[in-house]
């Protein structure tokens, strides 16, 4: 597959930068990521209207009304090679980078970033200023994945290949990375390193004592995340999105 075919197939959703196996685990699609890097190598910097400079073959996408994507005016951009499904709403300013995938009915709110190759499922809500980290290199590194029906609160930062499973809810300000521990207060356990945020988990920001003796003596705390409950009918009602907005 040529890099041009690859970019077209990424945009129509027939190929993705990460895939899910039968056990529900996500893996980087190395061939696809190599193709994206090949597109960069074959691009030449040119000036675009508005004073922007980028590779000539990676210009921002435009959407016809028939695509069913509502991108509200005000500075948002979806780069070449990203898939945005019908029913998606993008509020300004927001940015969706190459290789990213956004499923049907998802809201991408103001100042949100969907990084390169990040995978976002159906009916997800990315609130204002959410940052989903991107990854093209190293080539085998898995991207951030947000599965269907998740709700990501304002200002959340999710990086380093963290996976948020179906229906999970992140309160505003949660930070998740490969090194930030997550404690399940319901099942009284610490999630293993690299373990996904479980389905329907409700996660809030937390802190824990410093791991060093000196830090503890100074009363210092380190960031963590806490699972404080799992979704029920009451929490679902509070998260219900107004269909009139769509």
C-alpha positions as a Markdown table, in Angstrom:
| # | Residue | x | y | z |
|---|---|---|---|---|
| 1 | Unk | 0.0 | 0.0 | 0.0 |
| 2 | Unk | 1.4 | 3.4 | -0.9 |
| 3 | Unk | 1.5 | 6.2 | 1.6 |
| 4 | Unk | -1.3 | 8.0 | -0.4 |
| 5 | Unk | -3.6 | 5.0 | -0.3 |
| 6 | Unk | -2.8 | 4.6 | 3.4 |
| 7 | Unk | -3.8 | 8.2 | 4.2 |
| 8 | Unk | -7.1 | 7.7 | 2.3 |
| 9 | Unk | -7.8 | 4.4 | 4.1 |
| 10 | Unk | -7.0 | 6.0 | 7.5 |
| 11 | Unk | -9.5 | 8.8 | 6.7 |
| 12 | Unk | -12.3 | 6.4 | 5.7 |
| 13 | Unk | -11.6 | 4.2 | 8.7 |
| 14 | Unk | -10.8 | 1.0 | 6.8 |
| 15 | Unk | -7.4 | 0.8 | 8.5 |
| 16 | Unk | -6.4 | 1.9 | 12.0 |
| 17 | Unk | -3.1 | 2.7 | 13.8 |
| 18 | Unk | -4.1 | 0.2 | 16.6 |
| 19 | Unk | -6.2 | -2.9 | 16.7 |
| 20 | Unk | -7.9 | -4.8 | 19.4 |
| 21 | Unk | -7.4 | -8.6 | 19.8 |
| 22 | Unk | -10.0 | -11.2 | 20.9 |
| 23 | Unk | -9.0 | -10.7 | 24.5 |
| 24 | Unk | -9.8 | -7.0 | 24.3 |
| 25 | Unk | -6.1 | -5.9 | 24.4 |
| 26 | Unk | -4.9 | -3.1 | 22.1 |
| 27 | Unk | -1.8 | -3.3 | 19.9 |
| 28 | Unk | 0.0 | -0.8 | 17.7 |
| 29 | Unk | -0.3 | -1.5 | 14.0 |
| 30 | Unk | 3.4 | -1.2 | 13.1 |
| 31 | Unk | 2.8 | -1.3 | 9.3 |
| 32 | Unk | 0.3 | 1.5 | 9.5 |
| 33 | Unk | 2.6 | 3.7 | 11.6 |
| 34 | Unk | 5.5 | 3.0 | 9.2 |
| 35 | Unk | 3.3 | 4.2 | 6.4 |
| 36 | Unk | 2.5 | 7.4 | 8.2 |
| 37 | Unk | 6.2 | 8.1 | 8.7 |
| 38 | Unk | 6.7 | 7.4 | 5.0 |
| 39 | Unk | 4.2 | 10.1 | 4.2 |
| 40 | Unk | 6.2 | 12.6 | 6.3 |
| 41 | Unk | 9.4 | 11.6 | 4.4 |
| 42 | Unk | 7.7 | 12.2 | 1.1 |
| 43 | Unk | 6.2 | 15.5 | 2.0 |
| 44 | Unk | 7.7 | 19.0 | 1.2 |
| 45 | Unk | 7.1 | 22.0 | 3.3 |
| 46 | Unk | 4.8 | 24.6 | 1.6 |
| 47 | Unk | 2.9 | 27.7 | 2.7 |
| 48 | Unk | -0.9 | 27.2 | 3.2 |
| 49 | Unk | -3.4 | 30.1 | 3.2 |
| 50 | Unk | -3.3 | 31.9 | 6.5 |
| 51 | Unk | 0.4 | 31.7 | 6.9 |
| 52 | Unk | 0.7 | 28.1 | 7.9 |
| 53 | Unk | 3.6 | 25.8 | 6.8 |
| 54 | Unk | 3.4 | 22.0 | 6.7 |
| 55 | Unk | 4.0 | 19.0 | 4.5 |
| 56 | Unk | 2.3 | 19.5 | 1.2 |
| 57 | Unk | 0.6 | 16.0 | 1.5 |
| 58 | Unk | -0.7 | 16.5 | 5.0 |
| 59 | Unk | -3.1 | 19.4 | 4.6 |
| 60 | Unk | -6.0 | 19.8 | 7.0 |
| 61 | Unk | -9.2 | 18.0 | 6.0 |
| 62 | Unk | -12.4 | 19.7 | 5.0 |
| 63 | Unk | -15.8 | 18.1 | 5.5 |
| 64 | Unk | -18.9 | 18.1 | 3.3 |
| 65 | Unk | -22.3 | 18.3 | 5.1 |
| 66 | Unk | -23.0 | 14.8 | 3.8 |
| 67 | Unk | -20.2 | 13.4 | 6.0 |
| 68 | Unk | -22.3 | 14.1 | 9.1 |
| 69 | Unk | -19.4 | 15.8 | 11.0 |
| 70 | Unk | -20.2 | 19.2 | 12.6 |
| 71 | Unk | -17.0 | 21.2 | 12.9 |
| 72 | Unk | -18.0 | 24.5 | 14.4 |
| 73 | Unk | -16.1 | 27.6 | 13.1 |
| 74 | Unk | -13.3 | 29.0 | 15.3 |
| 75 | Unk | -9.9 | 27.5 | 14.7 |
| 76 | Unk | -10.3 | 23.7 | 14.8 |
| 77 | Unk | -8.2 | 21.5 | 12.5 |
| 78 | Unk | -8.3 | 17.8 | 11.5 |
| 79 | Unk | -5.1 | 16.8 | 9.9 |
| 80 | Unk | -4.8 | 14.5 | 6.8 |
| 81 | Unk | -4.9 | 10.8 | 7.7 |
| 82 | Unk | -7.3 | 11.1 | 10.7 |
| 83 | Unk | -10.7 | 9.4 | 10.7 |
| 84 | Unk | -13.7 | 11.4 | 12.1 |
| 85 | Unk | -17.0 | 9.4 | 11.9 |
| 86 | Unk | -20.4 | 10.7 | 11.3 |
| 87 | Unk | -22.1 | 12.3 | 14.2 |
| 88 | Unk | -18.9 | 13.7 | 15.6 |
| 89 | Unk | -19.0 | 17.3 | 16.9 |
| 90 | Unk | -15.8 | 19.3 | 17.1 |
| 91 | Unk | -15.9 | 22.6 | 19.1 |
| 92 | Unk | -13.3 | 25.3 | 18.5 |
| 93 | Unk | -10.4 | 25.3 | 18.9 |
| 94 | Unk | -9.6 | 21.6 | 18.8 |
| 95 | Unk | -7.0 | 19.6 | 17.0 |
| 96 | Unk | -7.1 | 16.0 | 15.7 |
| 97 | Unk | -3.7 | 14.7 | 14.5 |
| 98 | Unk | -2.7 | 12.3 | 11.8 |
| 99 | Unk | -3.6 | 8.6 | 12.4 |
| 100 | Unk | -6.2 | 9.4 | 15.0 |
| 101 | Unk | -9.6 | 7.6 | 15.0 |
| 102 | Unk | -12.8 | 9.1 | 16.3 |
| 103 | Unk | -15.9 | 7.0 | 16.4 |
| 104 | Unk | -19.6 | 7.9 | 15.8 |
| 105 | Unk | -21.4 | 10.4 | 18.0 |
| 106 | Unk | -18.3 | 11.6 | 19.9 |
| 107 | Unk | -18.0 | 15.2 | 21.2 |
| 108 | Unk | -14.6 | 16.8 | 21.0 |
| 109 | Unk | -14.9 | 20.0 | 23.1 |
| 110 | Unk | -12.9 | 23.2 | 23.0 |
| 111 | Unk | -9.1 | 23.1 | 23.4 |
| 112 | Unk | -9.1 | 19.3 | 23.2 |
| 113 | Unk | -6.2 | 17.5 | 21.6 |
| 114 | Unk | -6.5 | 14.1 | 20.0 |
| 115 | Unk | -2.9 | 13.2 | 19.4 |
| 116 | Unk | -1.4 | 11.2 | 16.5 |
| 117 | Unk | -2.8 | 7.7 | 16.3 |
| 118 | Unk | -5.0 | 8.1 | 19.4 |
| 119 | Unk | -8.1 | 5.9 | 19.2 |
| 120 | Unk | -11.4 | 7.2 | 20.4 |
| 121 | Unk | -14.6 | 5.1 | 20.3 |
| 122 | Unk | -18.2 | 5.8 | 19.8 |
| 123 | Unk | -20.3 | 8.2 | 21.9 |
| 124 | Unk | -17.3 | 9.4 | 23.9 |
| 125 | Unk | -17.3 | 12.9 | 25.5 |
| 126 | Unk | -13.9 | 14.6 | 25.5 |
| 127 | Unk | -14.5 | 17.7 | 27.6 |
| 128 | Unk | -12.8 | 21.0 | 27.3 |
| 129 | Unk | -9.0 | 21.0 | 27.4 |
| 130 | Unk | -8.7 | 17.2 | 27.4 |
| 131 | Unk | -5.2 | 16.1 | 26.1 |
| 132 | Unk | -4.8 | 12.6 | 24.5 |
| 133 | Unk | -1.2 | 12.0 | 23.9 |
| 134 | Unk | 0.0 | 11.0 | 20.4 |
| 135 | Unk | 2.7 | 8.6 | 19.4 |
| 136 | Unk | 4.3 | 7.8 | 16.1 |
| 137 | Unk | 7.7 | 6.8 | 17.5 |
| 138 | Unk | 8.9 | 4.5 | 18.8 |
| 139 | Unk | 7.1 | 2.5 | 16.1 |
| 140 | Unk | 5.9 | -0.3 | 18.4 |
| 141 | Unk | 4.5 | 2.0 | 21.1 |
| 142 | Unk | 0.8 | 1.7 | 21.6 |
| 143 | Unk | -1.3 | 4.9 | 21.4 |
| 144 | Unk | -3.8 | 6.2 | 23.9 |
| 145 | Unk | -7.2 | 4.4 | 23.6 |
| 146 | Unk | -10.6 | 5.7 | 24.8 |
| 147 | Unk | -13.2 | 3.1 | 24.3 |
| 148 | Unk | -17.0 | 3.5 | 23.6 |
| 149 | Unk | -19.2 | 5.5 | 25.9 |
| 150 | Unk | -16.4 | 6.9 | 28.1 |
| 151 | Unk | -16.7 | 10.4 | 29.6 |
| 152 | Unk | -13.4 | 12.3 | 30.0 |
| 153 | Unk | -13.8 | 15.4 | 32.2 |
| 154 | Unk | -12.3 | 18.8 | 31.6 |
| 155 | Unk | -8.6 | 19.2 | 31.8 |
| 156 | Unk | -7.8 | 15.4 | 31.9 |
| 157 | Unk | -4.4 | 14.4 | 30.5 |
| 158 | Unk | -4.0 | 10.8 | 29.2 |
| 159 | Unk | -0.6 | 9.8 | 27.7 |
| 160 | Unk | 1.9 | 7.0 | 27.2 |
| 161 | Unk | -0.5 | 4.4 | 25.8 |
| 162 | Unk | -3.1 | 4.4 | 28.6 |
| 163 | Unk | -6.3 | 2.5 | 27.8 |
| 164 | Unk | -9.6 | 3.7 | 29.2 |
| 165 | Unk | -12.2 | 0.9 | 28.8 |
| 166 | Unk | -15.9 | 1.2 | 27.9 |
| 167 | Unk | -18.1 | 3.4 | 29.9 |
| 168 | Unk | -15.4 | 4.7 | 32.3 |
| 169 | Unk | -15.7 | 8.2 | 33.7 |
| 170 | Unk | -12.8 | 10.5 | 34.5 |
| 171 | Unk | -13.5 | 13.4 | 36.7 |
| 172 | Unk | -12.0 | 16.8 | 35.7 |
| 173 | Unk | -8.2 | 17.0 | 36.2 |
| 174 | Unk | -7.4 | 13.3 | 36.2 |
| 175 | Unk | -3.8 | 12.6 | 35.0 |
| 176 | Unk | -3.0 | 9.2 | 33.6 |
| 177 | Unk | 0.3 | 7.9 | 32.4 |
| 178 | Unk | 2.4 | 4.8 | 32.5 |
| 179 | Unk | 4.0 | 5.8 | 35.8 |
| 180 | Unk | 1.0 | 7.3 | 37.7 |
| 181 | Unk | -0.5 | 4.7 | 40.0 |
| 182 | Unk | -4.2 | 4.0 | 40.0 |
| 183 | Unk | -5.9 | 2.6 | 43.1 |
| 184 | Unk | -9.2 | 0.8 | 43.0 |
| 185 | Unk | -10.9 | 1.8 | 46.3 |
| 186 | Unk | -13.8 | -0.5 | 45.7 |
| 187 | Unk | -11.9 | -3.7 | 45.1 |
| 188 | Unk | -9.0 | -2.6 | 47.4 |
| 189 | Unk | -6.1 | -3.1 | 45.0 |
| 190 | Unk | -3.6 | -1.1 | 43.0 |
| 191 | Unk | -3.9 | -1.6 | 39.2 |
| 192 | Unk | -0.9 | -3.3 | 37.6 |
| 193 | Unk | 1.4 | -1.1 | 35.6 |
| 194 | Unk | 0.0 | -0.8 | 32.1 |
| 195 | Unk | -3.4 | -2.1 | 33.2 |
| 196 | Unk | -6.4 | -0.4 | 31.6 |
| 197 | Unk | -8.9 | 1.7 | 33.5 |
| 198 | Unk | -11.7 | -0.8 | 34.0 |
| 199 | Unk | -15.1 | -0.6 | 32.3 |
| 200 | Unk | -17.6 | 1.7 | 34.0 |
| 201 | Unk | -15.0 | 2.9 | 36.6 |
| 202 | Unk | -15.4 | 6.4 | 38.0 |
| 203 | Unk | -12.0 | 7.9 | 38.5 |
| 204 | Unk | -11.0 | 11.1 | 40.4 |
| 205 | Unk | -7.6 | 12.8 | 41.0 |
| 206 | Unk | -5.8 | 11.7 | 44.1 |
| 207 | Unk | -2.5 | 12.0 | 46.0 |
| 208 | Unk | -0.3 | 9.7 | 48.0 |
| 209 | Unk | 2.7 | 10.3 | 50.3 |
| 210 | Unk | 6.1 | 10.8 | 48.7 |
| 211 | Unk | 8.0 | 7.5 | 48.0 |
| 212 | Unk | 11.2 | 9.0 | 49.6 |
| 213 | Unk | 11.8 | 9.3 | 53.3 |
| 214 | Unk | 12.8 | 12.9 | 52.9 |
| 215 | Unk | 9.7 | 13.7 | 50.9 |
| 216 | Unk | 7.5 | 12.2 | 53.6 |
| 217 | Unk | 9.3 | 14.2 | 56.3 |
| 218 | Unk | 8.5 | 17.3 | 54.3 |
| 219 | Unk | 4.9 | 16.3 | 54.0 |
| 220 | Unk | 5.1 | 16.0 | 50.2 |
| 221 | Unk | 2.6 | 14.1 | 48.1 |
| 222 | Unk | 2.6 | 12.6 | 44.6 |
| 223 | Unk | -0.1 | 12.4 | 42.0 |
| 224 | Unk | -2.3 | 9.3 | 41.7 |
| 225 | Unk | -5.8 | 8.4 | 40.5 |
| 226 | Unk | -8.5 | 6.8 | 42.5 |
| 227 | Unk | -11.4 | 4.6 | 41.4 |
| 228 | Unk | -14.1 | 5.6 | 43.8 |
| 229 | Unk | -17.1 | 3.7 | 42.4 |
| 230 | Unk | -18.5 | 2.1 | 39.3 |
| 231 | Unk | -21.3 | 3.5 | 37.1 |
| 232 | Unk | -24.9 | 2.9 | 38.1 |
| 233 | Unk | -28.3 | 4.4 | 37.0 |
| 234 | Unk | -27.8 | 7.6 | 39.1 |
| 235 | Unk | -24.3 | 8.3 | 37.6 |
| 236 | Unk | -25.6 | 7.5 | 34.1 |
| 237 | Unk | -28.4 | 10.1 | 34.5 |
| 238 | Unk | -26.0 | 12.8 | 35.5 |
| 239 | Unk | -23.8 | 12.1 | 32.4 |
| 240 | Unk | -26.6 | 12.0 | 29.9 |
| 241 | Unk | -25.9 | 14.3 | 26.9 |
| 242 | Unk | -28.6 | 16.5 | 25.5 |
| 243 | Unk | -29.6 | 15.1 | 22.1 |
| 244 | Unk | -30.8 | 18.5 | 21.0 |
| 245 | Unk | -27.1 | 19.6 | 20.8 |
| 246 | Unk | -26.5 | 17.0 | 18.1 |
